[in-house]
């Protein structure tokens, strides 16, 4: 929605009368003091001098009541402020709780968070954790190279000679159409027993490894069988690694042949659809197998490229893009006589998820026309790679050309741009079935250190768009030990269900030689990887000592977060990494940009900043002070940061040593523990305990009553000094149990809540206690039992005064039900404790207002009553000011919180709308408040949202389409023996087998439920108080109608008091501010790439070696089908029997002899 233009308003002195429709008046222009407004015209606030305004408002026939004067409304505001403050002083118990803490000073100590020491310790712990994984990786990589070197290649090896656990065997046995069921399994397949292991969130077998082989690779090929043979020896190394480090998770060897061997063994996660998993396309494998890349993809769209060939090219380009990671840069162009980019990107851009999406969508719009002009395509590509004025990878440079064939070798272009150094590799792809001479394409690749590939049909796309990585791996292999450096990946979703992980990778090289004196082998064998779960890294960070709003985060060289409390993807696609930038995880500002840059550069630093933070429920924005401290994590590409609010510099640590020495019995015998027991709730109030990991044997539960029961049962057995428990958490919990109980005893128990129309009083503490009084109020308590995850708790700590929180209401849901007086408004405030010169906020206290009763009280407080039981009377001959009680038919009075949500209203029909964004209640008035700077707004994007799947469209350019032969084609015998028919049959065949592989969503194809939500971008808009902090009067002009309003902030609260005339006509409904989340494509990518965020690539690059042998550069291989094969295929299609895919023959197979 377009941003409504802000309009003007001003205050005026003296009384004014109620405005009525003004005949003959049209909209009046109103200059914006901050400059001209943009966008469509909006309702304007009319500013008139008082002398002009007064006669208009005292016209004959006007009501005897006048709009309240400014000093009157200020008086009402003071009464409201005093009432709120009085209730909170009596029932909140802030002062009494301070005294309770001081009275129990002997039971706790005040500890200090020293940011620099903390962050350095955590960084060191993370470095030690990762270093143990690095040592295991090196043992595995060295062992793999030695095993393969000692292995003797067997040409006559058979499937029955190999014994291994096929991770997909169980799923295939259940599938009558599986490969093994069709031809009968010849392998000596192991059948294993598994045990549940919570560390892996899976059933595992620690005695064996498991093997996963991609669906489109033939298990019985000589290459695969030899690979299985020599990698079997890795099993013992995996087991020994785990013996030395029991915390190791998945250990994986991904082979360049596509075989994955991992430990411990576990069944593969059988997808509901075709399994497209191939280790060579995983982000961790790609990162480990080659250095960063600058790639330009050029696609031939001349007139000869049409129908199926063009569709094959589009799909091939998309698959090629999937082999790139965030360390790579890419651009895509199409060419015929001229070359032009397919998208809005005019230069190389980072190959991140969002940029690749732009490319993939743009590629589908390519149309074939004109004549082939290789020169135009290559000149464009070389110009792109030579542009040094942009951010790029600055390592491997390559051009990938997709074409159906041609005769021009464009030697003059290569001589001009690439020879003699040949710093740019050229890879050529002959796409489709045709009779063109492929020699020129081979020549281009071979003379430019690249490779030539053929993609005759769908089945060849995935294999041949990833094999180029073997060529890029040659300089790494030839560099030897210099290239044996561990790299750590971005965060991504583990394919075996471990959750979010990072992986340490190390390339494995072929150390064999073809014979004495022969050149060194330059093939990469694969990549070794070891996973580290993010949860294991989080355990090394301090949690509860930093307070509710303190946290630790870490980022990589791209600025993506490894750790952050806001890293919470709602859905994940394990084909893509989880890439959340630090500036998207938080609300971006210049200070954070500087901090991010310093962290990427590997510097240390500390900075205190004022910044905006989003509330936990994402409804509010607070301006806060934060201290950022950061250091690099040595031996990694990560940097660690610590964020602390000033009030979290100190924290309480319970010191129950005296009680512990006195009680050698279970913890349940400790003083104050009895107040955790449900038997005490009726007299002491209901206690919710934060679901923290107090002890290792404590059973977790989402039901807090059940969790409390589990906790109490365990405490009957555990002694206070038990080593299986976290004494800090446990003792602080017991300390806060006693302290909040004393609050009940001193303050709450003797007060009559009904007198002040309160549903409940409550206290929540850093120690994890939330006590709600009386006990019956707990039935309607919906706040999170973990105070650190409760929005009211965190906001109260960040703000001074009383924070109102109305019940959350979604505009799409039905209004609140006001039955049984159960709907309440929370009012909370932080307890600030000063002990010596140390200040901290260990607790939050508050009350829950009875909504209906306080709405009535609100009317009285904002009225002209001189006595409690006597409303003001106004005779026909006297002039009286309107008030919010007597004149509620003409006067709207509301309290709105700092997020723009309705808290209280004098309109009975609006009571069920409390908690809604005020624009949904009175759009005209909310727009006026925004235009007059009572509110400002912050727009941001949530890149981790989940959306319902969109139904597929039948666009002509979509890759789903196929070439459809005409009736004449079917009747023409020549057509049946043509390459076109053969290609079509292959497409139909693969379509049957792979279930619409062309258009299938990757996550869906690889096993996600059909109804699974997909990741998407949501635009969020939050409102917060603007710069105006004074009493303010204005007129809203709506053509022939107008409204007077007054607005004033209530001191020491997050409330805005607004008094306005009720709207008399509907012309002002044009402008409506939106607050709810909306689906979005995110910021315009074409604009973002013009100002890319700062990043640094990996420190190492292996893109050149003088000894590289480039003679193996691809060979053409056409296999024309026989008539018998065609007839067999036709019969299979007619019978509806989907055959299994045949082994893919590609030119690297011969090179894979080990």
PDB file of C-alpha atoms in Angstrom, residues 1024-1128:
ATOM      1  CA  UNK A1024       5.984   3.414  17.748  1.00  0.00           C
ATOM      2  CA  UNK A1025       5.798   6.809  19.400  1.00  0.00           C
ATOM      3  CA  UNK A1026       7.211   9.630  17.326  1.00  0.00           C
ATOM      4  CA  UNK A1027       8.805  12.900  18.304  1.00  0.00           C
ATOM      5  CA  UNK A1028       5.697  14.675  19.639  1.00  0.00           C
ATOM      6  CA  UNK A1029       5.557  14.508  23.424  1.00  0.00           C
ATOM      7  CA  UNK A1030       3.257  17.433  24.236  1.00  0.00           C
ATOM      8  CA  UNK A1031      -0.453  18.069  24.330  1.00  0.00           C
ATOM      9  CA  UNK A1032      -1.716  18.652  20.804  1.00  0.00           C
ATOM     10  CA  UNK A1033      -4.995  19.797  19.226  1.00  0.00           C
ATOM     11  CA  UNK A1034      -5.913  19.685  15.553  1.00  0.00           C
ATOM     12  CA  UNK A1035      -8.727  19.488  13.032  1.00  0.00           C
ATOM     13  CA  UNK A1036      -9.087  16.711  10.507  1.00  0.00           C
ATOM     14  CA  UNK A1037     -10.526  18.221   7.327  1.00  0.00           C
ATOM     15  CA  UNK A1038     -12.473  15.885   5.079  1.00  0.00           C
ATOM     16  CA  UNK A1039     -13.992  18.059   2.443  1.00  0.00           C
ATOM     17  CA  UNK A1040     -17.385  19.131   3.783  1.00  0.00           C
ATOM     18  CA  UNK A1041     -16.778  17.350   7.091  1.00  0.00           C
ATOM     19  CA  UNK A1042     -14.277  17.878   9.850  1.00  0.00           C
ATOM     20  CA  UNK A1043     -13.260  16.410  13.188  1.00  0.00           C
ATOM     21  CA  UNK A1044     -11.556  18.006  16.126  1.00  0.00           C
ATOM     22  CA  UNK A1045      -9.184  15.886  18.163  1.00  0.00           C
ATOM     23  CA  UNK A1046      -6.810  16.216  21.077  1.00  0.00           C
ATOM     24  CA  UNK A1047      -3.928  13.835  21.805  1.00  0.00           C
ATOM     25  CA  UNK A1048      -1.573  13.675  24.754  1.00  0.00           C
ATOM     26  CA  UNK A1049       0.976  11.163  26.047  1.00  0.00           C
ATOM     27  CA  UNK A1050       0.320   9.891  29.567  1.00  0.00           C
ATOM     28  CA  UNK A1051       3.392  10.373  31.713  1.00  0.00           C
ATOM     29  CA  UNK A1052       5.221   7.269  32.916  1.00  0.00           C
ATOM     30  CA  UNK A1053       3.212   4.957  30.644  1.00  0.00           C
ATOM     31  CA  UNK A1054       3.240   3.748  27.061  1.00  0.00           C
ATOM     32  CA  UNK A1055      -0.215   5.219  26.455  1.00  0.00           C
ATOM     33  CA  UNK A1056      -1.584   7.975  24.257  1.00  0.00           C
ATOM     34  CA  UNK A1057      -4.811   9.632  25.427  1.00  0.00           C
ATOM     35  CA  UNK A1058      -6.951  10.743  22.481  1.00  0.00           C
ATOM     36  CA  UNK A1059     -10.212  12.693  22.549  1.00  0.00           C
ATOM     37  CA  UNK A1060     -11.959  13.274  19.228  1.00  0.00           C
ATOM     38  CA  UNK A1061     -15.309  14.066  17.764  1.00  0.00           C
ATOM     39  CA  UNK A1062     -17.004  11.038  16.347  1.00  0.00           C
ATOM     40  CA  UNK A1063     -16.963  11.031  12.528  1.00  0.00           C
ATOM     41  CA  UNK A1064     -20.039  12.551  10.965  1.00  0.00           C
ATOM     42  CA  UNK A1065     -19.538  11.284   7.452  1.00  0.00           C
ATOM     43  CA  UNK A1066     -17.463   8.708   5.617  1.00  0.00           C
ATOM     44  CA  UNK A1067     -15.282  10.813   3.305  1.00  0.00           C
ATOM     45  CA  UNK A1068     -12.314  10.369   5.629  1.00  0.00           C
ATOM     46  CA  UNK A1069     -12.124   6.605   5.252  1.00  0.00           C
ATOM     47  CA  UNK A1070      -9.798   6.844   2.224  1.00  0.00           C
ATOM     48  CA  UNK A1071      -6.524   6.476   4.100  1.00  0.00           C
ATOM     49  CA  UNK A1072      -5.930   3.318   6.121  1.00  0.00           C
ATOM     50  CA  UNK A1073      -2.632   2.382   7.732  1.00  0.00           C
ATOM     51  CA  UNK A1074      -1.762  -1.297   7.694  1.00  0.00           C
ATOM     52  CA  UNK A1075       0.066  -3.048  10.492  1.00  0.00           C
ATOM     53  CA  UNK A1076      -0.413  -6.749   9.841  1.00  0.00           C
ATOM     54  CA  UNK A1077       2.187  -8.816   8.039  1.00  0.00           C
ATOM     55  CA  UNK A1078       1.802  -9.001   4.278  1.00  0.00           C
ATOM     56  CA  UNK A1079       3.339 -11.332   1.752  1.00  0.00           C
ATOM     57  CA  UNK A1080       6.131  -9.663  -0.180  1.00  0.00           C
ATOM     58  CA  UNK A1081       8.812 -10.308  -2.747  1.00  0.00           C
ATOM     59  CA  UNK A1082      11.165  -8.424  -0.459  1.00  0.00           C
ATOM     60  CA  UNK A1083      13.126  -5.336  -1.431  1.00  0.00           C
ATOM     61  CA  UNK A1084      13.788  -4.910  -5.137  1.00  0.00           C
ATOM     62  CA  UNK A1085      16.744  -7.166  -5.898  1.00  0.00           C
ATOM     63  CA  UNK A1086      17.726  -5.135  -8.951  1.00  0.00           C
ATOM     64  CA  UNK A1087      18.251  -2.121  -6.711  1.00  0.00           C
ATOM     65  CA  UNK A1088      19.902  -4.018  -3.866  1.00  0.00           C
ATOM     66  CA  UNK A1089      22.705  -5.383  -6.038  1.00  0.00           C
ATOM     67  CA  UNK A1090      23.708  -1.812  -6.883  1.00  0.00           C
ATOM     68  CA  UNK A1091      24.668  -1.311  -3.230  1.00  0.00           C
ATOM     69  CA  UNK A1092      25.805  -4.743  -2.053  1.00  0.00           C
ATOM     70  CA  UNK A1093      26.517  -5.309   1.595  1.00  0.00           C
ATOM     71  CA  UNK A1094      30.100  -5.645   2.680  1.00  0.00           C
ATOM     72  CA  UNK A1095      31.521  -9.175   2.645  1.00  0.00           C
ATOM     73  CA  UNK A1096      34.812 -11.007   2.279  1.00  0.00           C
ATOM     74  CA  UNK A1097      35.449 -14.228   0.436  1.00  0.00           C
ATOM     75  CA  UNK A1098      37.507 -17.154   1.728  1.00  0.00           C
ATOM     76  CA  UNK A1099      41.160 -16.342   2.359  1.00  0.00           C
ATOM     77  CA  UNK A1100      42.447 -19.055   0.007  1.00  0.00           C
ATOM     78  CA  UNK A1101      42.078 -19.505  -3.743  1.00  0.00           C
ATOM     79  CA  UNK A1102      43.279 -22.351  -5.960  1.00  0.00           C
ATOM     80  CA  UNK A1103      42.451 -21.548  -9.557  1.00  0.00           C
ATOM     81  CA  UNK A1104      45.770 -22.088 -11.318  1.00  0.00           C
ATOM     82  CA  UNK A1105      48.616 -24.599 -11.386  1.00  0.00           C
ATOM     83  CA  UNK A1106      51.315 -24.616 -14.038  1.00  0.00           C
ATOM     84  CA  UNK A1107      51.454 -28.424 -14.065  1.00  0.00           C
ATOM     85  CA  UNK A1108      47.747 -28.907 -14.758  1.00  0.00           C
ATOM     86  CA  UNK A1109      47.044 -31.341 -17.568  1.00  0.00           C
ATOM     87  CA  UNK A1110      44.165 -29.972 -19.634  1.00  0.00           C
ATOM     88  CA  UNK A1111      44.160 -32.697 -22.278  1.00  0.00           C
ATOM     89  CA  UNK A1112      41.112 -34.374 -20.739  1.00  0.00           C
ATOM     90  CA  UNK A1113      38.551 -31.862 -21.936  1.00  0.00           C
ATOM     91  CA  UNK A1114      35.539 -33.882 -23.017  1.00  0.00           C
ATOM     92  CA  UNK A1115      34.530 -36.070 -25.893  1.00  0.00           C
ATOM     93  CA  UNK A1116      31.303 -36.240 -27.839  1.00  0.00           C
ATOM     94  CA  UNK A1117      29.337 -39.460 -27.640  1.00  0.00           C
ATOM     95  CA  UNK A1118      26.133 -40.053 -29.534  1.00  0.00           C
ATOM     96  CA  UNK A1119      24.181 -43.240 -29.127  1.00  0.00           C
ATOM     97  CA  UNK A1120      21.457 -43.382 -31.795  1.00  0.00           C
ATOM     98  CA  UNK A1121      18.628 -45.624 -30.669  1.00  0.00           C
ATOM     99  CA  UNK A1122      17.842 -48.839 -32.447  1.00  0.00           C
ATOM    100  CA  UNK A1123      14.399 -49.585 -33.823  1.00  0.00           C
ATOM    101  CA  UNK A1124      14.053 -52.382 -31.254  1.00  0.00           C
ATOM    102  CA  UNK A1125      14.697 -49.995 -28.390  1.00  0.00           C
ATOM    103  CA  UNK A1126      12.160 -47.537 -29.773  1.00  0.00           C
ATOM    104  CA  UNK A1127       9.515 -50.242 -30.082  1.00  0.00           C
ATOM    105  CA  UNK A1128      10.229 -51.422 -26.533  1.00  0.00           C
TER     106      UNK A1128
END
